[in-house]
Coordinates of C-alpha atoms and ligand atoms in Angstrom, one line a residue:
X171 CA 0.0 0.0 0.0
X172 CA 1.3 3.5 -0.8
X173 CA 2.3 5.8 2.0
X174 CA 3.3 3.1 4.5
X175 CA 6.6 2.9 6.3
X176 CA 9.8 1.7 4.5
X177 CA 10.7 -1.9 5.0
X178 CA 13.5 -2.0 7.5
X179 CA 14.2 -5.5 8.6
X180 CA 14.9 -5.9 12.3
X181 CA 18.0 -8.1 12.1
X182 CA 21.0 -8.7 14.4
X183 CA 23.2 -7.1 11.6
X184 CA 21.4 -3.8 12.3
X185 CA 22.2 -4.2 16.0
X186 CA 26.0 -4.8 15.5
X187 CA 26.1 -2.0 12.9
X188 CA 24.2 0.4 15.3
X189 CA 26.7 -0.5 18.1
X190 CA 29.6 0.3 15.9
X191 CA 28.2 3.5 14.6
X192 CA 26.9 5.0 17.8
X193 CA 29.0 3.4 20.6
X194 CA 32.3 2.4 19.0
X195 CA 34.3 3.2 22.2
X196 CA 32.2 1.1 24.5
X197 CA 34.0 -2.0 25.8
X198 CA 33.7 -5.7 26.0
X199 CA 35.8 -7.2 28.8
X200 CA 36.4 -11.0 29.1
X201 CA 38.0 -13.1 31.8
X202 CA 39.8 -15.8 29.8
X203 CA 40.1 -19.4 30.9
X204 CA 43.7 -18.8 32.1
X205 CA 42.5 -15.9 34.3
X206 CA 44.0 -13.2 32.1
X207 CA 41.8 -10.3 31.0
X208 CA 40.9 -9.4 27.4
X209 CA 39.4 -6.0 26.6
X210 CA 38.5 -4.3 23.4
X211 CA 36.0 -1.9 22.0
X212 CA 32.7 -2.3 20.1
X213 CA 34.6 -1.1 17.0
X214 CA 37.2 -3.8 17.4
X215 CA 34.5 -6.4 17.9
X216 CA 32.7 -5.2 14.8
X217 CA 35.8 -5.6 12.6
X218 CA 36.5 -9.1 13.9
X219 CA 32.9 -10.1 13.5
X220 CA 32.9 -9.1 9.8
X221 CA 36.1 -11.1 9.3
X222 CA 34.6 -14.1 11.1
X223 CA 31.5 -13.8 8.9
X224 CA 33.6 -13.8 5.8
X225 CA 35.6 -16.8 6.9
X226 CA 32.4 -18.7 7.8
X227 CA 31.2 -18.3 4.2
X228 CA 34.5 -18.6 2.3
X229 CA 36.6 -21.0 4.4
X230 CA 34.0 -23.2 6.1
X231 CA 31.3 -23.1 3.4
X232 CA 28.5 -22.2 5.7
X233 CA 25.3 -21.6 3.8
X234 CA 22.2 -19.5 4.8
X235 CA 20.0 -21.6 7.0
X236 CA 22.8 -23.9 8.3
X237 CA 23.0 -24.4 12.0
X238 CA 26.4 -23.5 13.4
X239 CA 27.0 -24.8 16.9
X240 CA 28.8 -23.2 19.9
X241 CA 30.1 -25.1 22.9
X242 CA 31.6 -22.3 24.9
X243 CA 31.6 -20.1 28.0
X244 CA 30.8 -16.4 27.9
X245 CA 33.5 -14.5 26.1
X246 CA 34.3 -12.0 23.4
X247 CA 34.7 -14.8 20.7
X248 CA 31.3 -16.2 21.6
X249 CA 29.9 -12.7 21.3
X250 CA 31.4 -12.4 17.8
X251 CA 29.8 -15.7 16.9
X252 CA 26.4 -14.4 18.2
X253 CA 26.6 -11.8 15.4
X254 CA 28.7 -13.4 12.6
X255 CA 26.6 -16.6 12.4
X256 CA 23.2 -15.0 12.0
X257 CA 24.8 -12.1 10.1
X258 CA 25.4 -14.5 7.1
X259 CA 21.9 -15.9 7.4
X260 CA 22.9 -19.0 9.3
X261 CA 21.6 -20.0 12.8
X262 CA 23.6 -19.7 16.0
X263 CA 23.0 -23.0 17.9
X264 CA 24.3 -22.8 21.4
X265 CA 24.8 -26.2 23.0
X266 CA 24.3 -26.4 26.7
X267 CA 27.6 -27.7 28.1
X268 CA 25.9 -28.9 31.3
X269 CA 23.8 -31.6 29.6
X270 CA 24.7 -35.3 29.6
X271 CA 26.8 -36.3 26.6
X272 CA 24.1 -38.5 25.0
X273 CA 21.6 -35.6 25.2
X274 CA 24.1 -33.3 23.6
X275 CA 24.8 -35.8 20.8
X276 CA 21.0 -36.2 20.3
X277 CA 20.7 -32.4 20.0
X278 CA 23.7 -31.8 17.7
X279 CA 22.3 -34.6 15.4
X280 CA 18.8 -33.2 15.5
X281 CA 20.1 -29.7 14.6
X282 CA 22.3 -31.3 11.9
X283 CA 25.3 -29.3 13.1
X284 CA 28.2 -29.5 10.7
X285 CA 30.4 -26.8 12.2
X286 CA 31.0 -26.4 15.9
X287 CA 33.1 -23.8 17.9
X288 CA 34.6 -25.4 21.0
X289 CA 36.1 -23.5 24.0
X290 CA 39.4 -25.1 24.9
X291 CA 38.5 -26.0 28.5
X292 CA 35.6 -28.0 27.1
X293 CA 37.6 -30.0 24.7
X294 CA 37.7 -33.3 26.7
X295 CA 33.9 -33.1 27.1
X296 CA 33.2 -32.4 23.4
X297 CA 35.6 -35.2 22.4
X298 CA 33.1 -37.6 24.1
X299 CA 30.3 -36.2 22.0
X300 CA 31.8 -35.7 18.6
X301 CA 32.1 -39.4 17.6
X302 CA 28.3 -39.7 18.0
X303 CA 27.7 -36.7 15.6
X304 CA 28.7 -38.1 12.2
X305 CA 27.8 -35.0 10.3
X306 CA 30.5 -32.8 11.9
X307 CA 32.8 -31.3 9.3
X308 CA 34.7 -28.6 11.1
X309 CA 35.6 -28.1 14.8
X310 CA 37.0 -24.6 15.5
X311 CA 38.9 -24.3 18.7
X312 CA 38.6 -21.1 20.8
X313 CA 41.3 -20.2 23.3
X314 CA 43.3 -23.3 22.5
X315 CA 47.1 -23.3 22.6
X316 CA 48.8 -23.7 19.2
X317 CA 50.1 -27.3 19.6
X318 CA 47.0 -28.8 21.3
X319 CA 46.2 -32.4 20.3
X320 CA 42.6 -33.5 20.0
X321 CA 40.6 -36.3 18.5
X322 CA 38.1 -33.9 17.0
X323 CA 37.6 -33.8 13.2
X324 CA 38.4 -30.9 10.9
X325 CA 40.2 -28.8 13.5
X326 CA 40.9 -25.1 12.9
X327 CA 42.0 -22.5 15.4
X328 CA 39.7 -19.6 15.9
X329 CA 42.3 -16.9 15.4
X330 CA 43.6 -18.6 12.2
X331 CA 40.0 -18.6 10.9
X332 CA 39.5 -15.0 11.6
X333 CA 42.9 -14.2 10.1
X334 CA 41.6 -15.5 6.8
X335 CA 38.5 -13.3 6.8
X336 CA 38.1 -9.8 5.4
X337 CA 36.7 -6.8 7.3
X338 CA 35.1 -5.5 4.1
X339 CA 32.6 -8.3 4.1
X340 CA 29.2 -7.0 3.2
X341 CA 26.2 -8.4 5.2
X342 CA 23.7 -10.0 2.9
X343 CA 20.1 -8.7 2.9
X344 CA 18.1 -10.8 5.4
X345 CA 14.5 -11.3 6.1
X346 CA 13.7 -10.3 9.6
X347 CA 11.6 -13.5 10.0
X348 CA 14.5 -15.7 9.1
X349 CA 16.0 -17.9 11.8
X350 CA 18.8 -16.4 13.9
X351 CA 19.3 -18.5 17.0
X352 CA 18.5 -22.0 18.2
X353 CA 18.4 -23.3 21.8
X354 CA 17.2 -26.7 23.0
X355 CA 15.3 -27.0 26.2
X356 CA 15.5 -30.1 28.4
X357 CA 12.7 -28.6 30.4
X358 CA 10.1 -30.8 28.7
X359 CA 9.1 -34.4 28.9
X360 CA 10.8 -36.7 26.3
X361 CA 13.8 -35.7 24.2
X362 CA 15.1 -32.1 24.3
X363 CA 13.2 -29.7 22.0
X364 CA 14.4 -26.8 19.9
X365 CA 13.3 -23.2 20.2
X366 CA 14.2 -21.4 17.0
X367 CA 14.4 -17.6 17.3
X368 CA 14.0 -15.2 14.4
X369 CA 16.0 -12.0 13.9
X370 CA 12.8 -10.0 14.5
X371 CA 11.9 -11.8 17.7
X372 CA 15.5 -11.4 19.0
X373 CA 15.5 -7.7 18.1
X374 CA 12.2 -7.0 19.7
X375 CA 13.0 -8.9 22.9
X376 CA 16.3 -7.1 23.2
X377 CA 14.7 -3.7 22.7
X378 CA 12.0 -4.4 25.2
X379 CA 14.1 -5.8 28.0
X380 CA 16.3 -2.6 27.7
X381 CA 13.3 -0.3 28.7
X382 CA 13.0 1.3 32.2
X383 CA 10.1 -1.0 33.2
X384 CA 12.4 -4.0 32.6
X385 CA 16.2 -4.2 32.9
X386 CA 16.5 -0.4 32.3
X387 CA 19.9 -0.4 30.6
X388 CA 21.6 2.5 28.8
X389 CA 25.0 3.6 27.6
X390 CA 25.8 4.7 31.2
X391 CA 25.8 1.0 32.3
X392 CA 28.2 -1.8 32.5
X393 CA 26.6 -5.2 32.5
X394 CA 28.0 -8.5 33.9
X395 CA 26.6 -11.4 31.8
X396 CA 26.6 -14.2 34.3
X397 CA 23.8 -16.1 32.6
X398 CA 25.7 -18.4 30.2
X399 CA 25.5 -17.8 26.5
X400 CA 24.4 -21.4 26.2
X401 CA 21.3 -20.6 28.3
X402 CA 18.7 -18.9 26.2
X403 CA 21.2 -16.6 24.5
X404 CA 22.3 -15.2 27.9
X405 CA 18.8 -13.9 28.3
X406 CA 19.3 -11.7 25.2
X407 CA 21.8 -9.4 27.1
X408 CA 24.4 -9.6 24.3
X409 CA 21.8 -8.0 21.9
X410 CA 20.3 -5.6 24.5
X411 CA 23.7 -4.3 25.7
X412 CA 24.8 -3.5 22.1
X413 CA 21.5 -1.6 21.4
X414 CA 22.0 0.3 24.7
X415 CA 25.7 0.9 24.3
X416 CA 26.4 -0.8 27.7
X417 CA 29.9 -2.2 28.4
X418 CA 29.7 -6.0 28.6
X419 CA 31.7 -8.0 31.1
X420 CA 32.0 -11.7 30.2
X421 CA 33.1 -14.0 33.1
X422 CA 34.1 -17.0 31.0
X423 CA 34.3 -20.1 33.3
X424 CA 35.0 -17.9 36.4
X425 CA 31.6 -18.2 38.1
X426 CA 32.7 -18.7 41.7
X427 CA 31.2 -16.1 44.1
X428 CA 34.6 -14.5 44.8
X429 CA 35.4 -14.2 41.1
X430 CA 32.0 -12.6 40.4
X431 CA 32.4 -10.1 43.3
X432 CA 35.9 -9.2 42.0
X433 CA 34.4 -8.5 38.5
X434 CA 31.6 -6.4 40.0
X435 CA 34.1 -4.3 41.8
X436 CA 36.9 -4.1 39.2
X437 CA 34.6 -3.1 36.3
X438 CA 32.2 -1.1 38.4
X439 CA 29.4 -3.2 37.1
X440 CA 25.9 -1.6 37.3
X441 CA 23.6 -4.4 36.1
X442 CA 24.0 -8.2 36.1
X443 CA 21.9 -11.3 35.5
X444 CA 21.9 -14.7 37.0
X445 CA 19.9 -17.6 38.5
X446 CA 19.2 -17.6 42.3
X447 CA 21.9 -20.1 43.1
X448 CA 24.5 -17.6 41.8
X449 CA 23.2 -14.7 43.9
X450 CA 22.8 -16.9 47.0
X451 CA 26.5 -17.7 46.6
X452 CA 27.5 -14.1 46.1
X453 CA 25.4 -13.0 49.2
X454 CA 27.1 -15.6 51.4
X455 CA 30.5 -14.6 50.2
X456 CA 29.8 -10.9 50.8
X457 CA 28.5 -11.7 54.3
X458 CA 31.8 -13.5 55.1
X459 CA 34.0 -10.9 53.5
X460 CA 32.1 -7.6 53.2
X461 CA 33.3 -5.3 50.4
X462 CA 35.1 -2.2 51.6
X463 CA 32.9 0.1 49.4
X464 CA 29.3 -0.2 48.3
X465 CA 29.1 -1.9 44.9
X466 CA 28.1 0.1 41.9
X467 CA 25.4 -2.5 41.1
X468 CA 22.1 -0.8 40.5
X469 CA 20.3 -4.1 40.4
X470 CA 20.9 -7.8 39.9
X471 CA 18.3 -9.5 37.7
X472 CA 17.2 -13.0 38.7
X473 CA 15.2 -15.6 36.9
X474 CA 15.3 -19.2 35.9
X475 CA 13.9 -20.2 39.3
X476 CA 12.0 -18.2 41.9
X477 CA 14.1 -15.5 43.7
X478 CA 13.5 -16.0 47.4
X479 CA 12.1 -12.9 49.1
X480 CA 14.4 -13.6 52.0
X481 CA 17.5 -13.2 49.8
X482 CA 16.2 -10.0 48.2
X483 CA 15.5 -8.6 51.7
X484 CA 18.9 -9.7 53.0
X485 CA 20.8 -8.2 50.1
X486 CA 19.0 -4.9 50.6
X487 CA 19.4 -4.8 54.3
X488 CA 23.1 -5.8 54.4
X489 CA 24.4 -4.3 51.2
X490 CA 21.8 -1.9 49.9
X491 CA 21.6 -4.0 46.7
X492 CA 18.3 -4.3 44.8
X493 CA 17.1 -7.6 43.3
X494 CA 14.9 -7.6 40.1
X495 CA 12.8 -10.7 39.6
X496 CA 12.0 -11.9 36.2
X497 CA 10.4 -15.0 34.7
X498 CA 10.8 -16.7 31.4
X499 CA 11.6 -19.8 29.4
X500 CA 13.7 -21.0 26.6
X501 CA 10.4 -21.0 24.6
X502 CA 9.9 -17.3 25.4
X503 CA 13.4 -16.0 24.4
X504 CA 13.4 -16.0 27.5
X505 CA 12.0 -12.9 29.3
X506 CA 8.2 -12.7 29.6
X507 CA 7.5 -11.0 32.9
X508 CA 9.4 -8.7 35.3
X509 CA 8.5 -7.6 38.8
X510 CA 8.8 -3.9 39.3
X511 CA 6.6 -1.8 41.6
X512 CA 4.3 0.8 40.2
X513 CA 3.3 4.1 41.7
X514 CA 0.1 2.5 43.0
X515 CA 2.3 0.5 45.4
X516 CA 4.1 3.5 46.8
X517 CA 2.0 3.8 50.0
X518 CA 2.1 0.0 50.8
X519 CA 4.0 -1.2 53.9
X520 CA 7.5 -2.5 53.0
X521 CA 6.8 -6.2 53.6
X522 CA 3.9 -5.9 51.1
X523 CA 6.2 -4.2 48.6
X524 CA 8.7 -6.9 49.0
X525 CA 6.0 -9.6 48.5
X526 CA 5.0 -8.0 45.2
X527 CA 8.7 -7.7 44.0
X528 CA 9.1 -11.4 44.8
X529 CA 6.3 -12.4 42.5
X530 CA 7.3 -13.2 38.9
X531 CA 5.9 -9.8 37.8
X532 CA 3.9 -8.5 35.0
X533 CA 4.0 -9.1 31.2
X534 CA 6.4 -7.0 29.2
X535 CA 4.8 -5.2 26.2
X536 CA 4.9 -7.7 23.4
X537 CA 3.9 -10.7 25.6
X538 CA 0.5 -11.7 27.0
X539 CA -0.1 -14.0 29.9
X540 CA -3.3 -15.8 31.0
X541 CA -4.1 -18.4 33.5
X542 CA -6.4 -21.3 32.5
X543 CA -8.2 -23.6 34.8
X544 CA -8.7 -27.4 34.5
X545 CA -12.0 -26.9 32.6
X546 CA -10.1 -24.9 29.9
X547 CA -11.5 -21.5 30.7
X548 CA -9.5 -18.4 31.5
X549 CA -9.6 -17.8 35.3
X550 CA -10.2 -14.4 36.8
X551 CA -7.2 -12.2 37.7
X552 CA -8.0 -12.3 41.4
X553 CA -4.6 -13.3 42.8
X554 CA -6.3 -16.5 44.1
X555 CA -7.5 -18.8 41.4
X556 CA -4.8 -21.2 40.3
X557 CA -4.4 -22.5 36.8
X558 CA -1.9 -23.2 34.1
X559 CA 0.1 -20.2 32.9
X560 CA -0.2 -19.7 29.1
X561 CA 1.6 -17.1 27.0
X562 CA 1.7 -15.7 23.6
X563 CA 3.8 -12.9 22.1
X564 CA 6.3 -11.5 19.6
X565 CA 9.1 -13.6 21.1
X566 CA 7.2 -16.8 22.1
X567 CA 7.7 -19.8 19.9
X568 CA 4.8 -21.0 17.7
X569 CA 6.1 -24.6 17.5
X570 CA 9.2 -26.6 18.3
X571 CA 11.9 -26.9 15.7
X572 CA 11.5 -29.8 13.3
X573 CA 8.6 -31.2 15.4
X574 CA 4.9 -31.7 14.8
X575 CA 4.3 -32.1 18.5
X576 CA 1.6 -29.6 19.4
X577 CA 1.0 -30.8 22.9
X578 CA 2.4 -27.5 24.3
X579 CA 0.1 -25.4 22.3
X580 CA -3.6 -24.7 22.8
X581 CA -6.1 -24.8 19.9
X582 CA -6.1 -21.0 19.9
X583 CA -2.4 -20.8 19.6
X584 CA -1.2 -20.0 23.1
X585 CA 1.9 -21.7 24.5
X586 CA 1.3 -23.9 27.6
X587 CA 4.2 -23.2 30.0
X588 CA 3.7 -26.1 32.3
X589 CA 3.9 -23.5 35.2
X590 CA 1.0 -23.2 37.5
X591 CA 0.0 -20.1 39.4
X592 CA -2.2 -17.0 39.7
X593 CA -2.5 -13.5 38.3
X594 CA -3.6 -10.6 40.5
X595 CA -5.9 -7.8 39.4
X596 CA -2.8 -5.7 38.3
X597 CA -1.4 -8.7 36.4
X598 CA 1.3 -9.7 38.8
X599 CA 2.0 -13.4 38.2
X600 CA 2.8 -15.8 41.1
X601 CA 4.0 -19.2 40.2
X602 CA 3.0 -21.8 42.8
X603 CA 3.8 -25.1 41.1
X604 CA 4.5 -26.8 37.8
X605 CA 2.9 -29.6 35.9
X606 CA 6.2 -30.6 34.3
X607 CA 7.5 -33.6 36.1
X608 CA 11.0 -32.1 36.3
X609 CA 13.4 -30.7 38.9
X610 CA 15.2 -27.5 38.4
X611 CA 18.5 -27.5 40.3
X612 CA 20.9 -24.5 40.1
X613 CA 19.2 -23.4 36.8
X614 CA 19.5 -26.8 35.1
X615 CA 16.7 -29.3 34.5
X616 CA 16.6 -32.9 35.8
X617 CA 14.0 -35.3 34.5
X618 CA 12.4 -37.2 37.3
X619 CA 10.8 -39.6 34.9
X620 CA 14.2 -40.4 33.3
X621 CA 15.8 -41.0 36.7
X622 CA 12.9 -43.3 37.7
X623 CA 13.1 -45.4 34.5
X624 CA 16.9 -45.7 34.9
X625 CA 16.6 -46.6 38.6
X626 CA 14.0 -49.3 37.9
X627 CA 16.3 -50.9 35.4
X628 CA 18.5 -51.9 38.4
X629 CA 18.0 -55.6 39.1
X630 CA 17.5 -55.0 42.8
X631 CA 15.0 -52.1 42.4
X632 CA 11.4 -52.9 42.2
X633 CA 10.0 -49.4 42.1
X634 CA 11.4 -45.9 42.2
X635 CA 10.0 -42.4 42.2
X636 CA 11.8 -39.1 42.2
X637 CA 10.5 -35.7 43.5
X638 CA 12.0 -32.2 43.8
X639 CA 12.8 -31.1 47.4
X640 CA 13.7 -27.6 48.3
X641 CA 17.4 -26.8 48.7
X642 CA 19.0 -23.7 50.1
X643 CA 21.7 -23.4 47.5
X644 CA 20.4 -25.2 44.4
X645 CA 16.7 -24.2 45.0
X646 CA 15.7 -27.8 44.2
X647 CA 17.4 -31.2 44.4
X648 CA 16.1 -34.6 43.4
X649 CA 15.1 -37.1 46.1
X650 CA 14.6 -40.7 45.1
X651 CA 12.3 -43.1 46.9
X652 CA 13.2 -46.7 46.2
X653 CA 11.3 -50.0 46.8
X654 CA 14.0 -52.7 46.8
X655 CA 13.4 -56.2 45.7
X656 CA 12.5 -58.7 48.5
X657 CA 15.3 -58.8 51.0
X658 CA 17.6 -56.6 48.9
X659 CA 19.3 -53.3 49.7
X660 CA 21.7 -51.3 47.5
X661 CA 24.0 -48.6 48.9
X662 CA 23.5 -45.0 47.5
X663 CA 26.9 -45.0 45.9
X664 CA 26.2 -48.0 43.9
X665 CA 22.9 -46.6 42.7
X666 CA 24.7 -43.4 41.7
X667 CA 27.3 -45.4 39.9
X668 CA 24.6 -47.3 38.1
X669 CA 22.9 -44.1 36.9
X670 CA 26.0 -42.2 36.0
X671 CA 26.5 -43.2 32.4
X672 CA 23.1 -41.7 31.5
X673 CA 23.2 -38.5 33.6
X674 CA 25.4 -35.5 34.3
X675 CA 26.8 -35.6 37.8
X676 CA 24.6 -32.8 39.1
X677 CA 21.6 -34.7 37.9
X678 CA 22.1 -37.7 40.3
X679 CA 20.0 -37.8 43.5
X680 CA 21.9 -37.0 46.7
X681 CA 19.6 -39.3 48.7
X682 CA 17.9 -42.6 48.0
X683 CA 15.2 -43.3 50.6
X684 CA 14.2 -46.9 50.9
X685 CA 10.4 -47.3 51.3
X686 CA 8.1 -50.2 51.6
X687 CA 5.8 -48.9 48.9
X688 CA 5.1 -45.8 46.8
X689 CA 1.7 -44.2 47.0
X690 CA -0.3 -44.6 43.8
X691 CA -3.2 -42.7 42.2
X692 CA -6.5 -44.4 41.4
X693 CA -5.1 -45.3 37.9
X694 CA -2.0 -46.8 39.4
X695 CA 0.5 -43.9 38.7
X696 CA 3.0 -42.8 41.3
X697 CA 1.2 -40.2 43.3
X698 CA 3.9 -37.6 43.6
X699 CA 1.6 -35.1 45.4
X700 CA 1.3 -37.8 48.2
X701 CA 5.1 -38.4 48.1
X702 CA 5.7 -34.7 48.5
X703 CA 3.2 -34.5 51.4
X704 CA 5.1 -37.4 53.1
X705 CA 8.4 -35.5 52.6
X706 CA 6.8 -32.3 54.0
X707 CA 5.6 -34.2 57.0
X708 CA 9.1 -35.4 57.7
X709 CA 8.2 -39.0 56.9
X710 CA 10.8 -39.4 54.2
X711 CA 14.5 -39.2 55.0
X712 CA 17.3 -41.2 56.3
Ligands
AMP894 P1 14.1 -22.8 30.9 O1 13.4 -23.0 29.7 O2 15.2 -23.8 31.2 O3 14.6 -21.4 31.0 O4 13.1 -23.0 32.1 C1 11.9 -22.3 32.2 C2 11.2 -22.6 33.5 O5 11.9 -22.2 34.6 C3 9.8 -22.0 33.7 O6 8.8 -22.6 33.0 C4 9.7 -22.1 35.2 O7 9.3 -23.4 35.6 C5 11.1 -21.9 35.7 N1 11.3 -20.5 36.0 C6 11.9 -19.5 35.2 N2 11.9 -18.3 35.8 C7 11.3 -18.5 37.0 C8 11.0 -17.6 38.1 N3 11.4 -16.4 38.1 N4 10.3 -18.2 39.1 C9 9.9 -19.5 39.2 N5 10.2 -20.3 38.2 C10 10.9 -19.9 37.1

């Protein structure tokens, strides 16, 4: 139609070009695996990203639409990949390094990854996976010493690859609806599922989380990106920061509380993100060794699991630091809601204000949330009526990657989160439970069903069920209840050894409680609600 706006595709290329034009002197600071610091400007990053993009096309033969995988910590090279891969029309597929090797092999095969960028400290781990991914053509090593020996196929060093590129590379024209990033979630039943983000969804998500009602980030800020780049694109911070002109601090593998506190101080960080386990650790460390000066941190953003109100209150009381609670999922790019107070809350008593800030918060513009009861009708926003949380929006997936499975979608196209909770009259969401039979420990999923099946394969185990129990540091941990075969008993260590080939170490239950029987529902399924009640009543334990 005449007279309408020009077509200006919202792509990640426009983000990196904007950063270079407007904020060329802003900085990206990385703590390398060996503890040394690397720092350079947006302008330097832009030049190297162009060279990398050229090399991806000309040296590695990457085609538009191809998935290019990363297996890496947060760092400047990973950031360059975040822009170079989508910049040529390919898809940046971040592999979650914390998953079990067989899950990773499944994911890399499902995504048909042919090229992977591997961070040197993760080489031994990736060498276990690569033989099970027959399509791999090139493995590019990041941070690896020149003479490193490895069993990986098609090895190239990252700096050699970039050295072959040209800074004059011209970005191709891209459709804003083309795919740009791919993350798999293990937070579902069955095999991991892929969430494929578009350029447009990535751009709109980044722009929205930058706004004052959300993360509120500008060129006056320095952001510490604690959330790994292999977890839902580091919550979109690499894109948001570049649009805002914020300095980015990349911690690499240095995620211990003392290292984080050092980075917060040294770089005068003003905003940061992370799961509750990280902030619990930082709080404990600051309690033991209080910083001499108040930190520059304006707020620390928390999501992935519920931010305990007690932690928020303690940080505020002891260190005058503000927590900002947000909720989201791999399927929602991830940020969907954020809990900030509104003027209407100004006169409320402080404990009530804290309670509201500890909810999961309200929808960001671009996302809609509703709660649906068991009968399929939308329940009132009364803060009381519980139902399933469903969402739709500009950065919510419309289906899983290469999957016809529509179980997670309603007939009218909303995404079923598997979270259960309420909305109050002002739209503040409170998550009270989840329907997914999963445990979220330190920000990573553990499938209780997978643990149960694996345990029941042990010859001395008749029945087993696994529930999530609250944990101070990890927020949740798995607890296994086991019915042993007549007269048998198996030590915990042996059960852990038996499970370990199929699970990552952090996924193994800490405790196996022997029980005479497991409560069942009327249709003979394990009644996990009853098991949880037994636990709450102190009737399970050793
Ligand atoms: P993931 O896809 O791994 O990011 O996990 C998303 C899930 O993590 C959600 O469906 C929730 O179950 C949980 N989650 C994320 N953020 C929060 C939060 N702020 N409070 C409670 N649960 C959360």
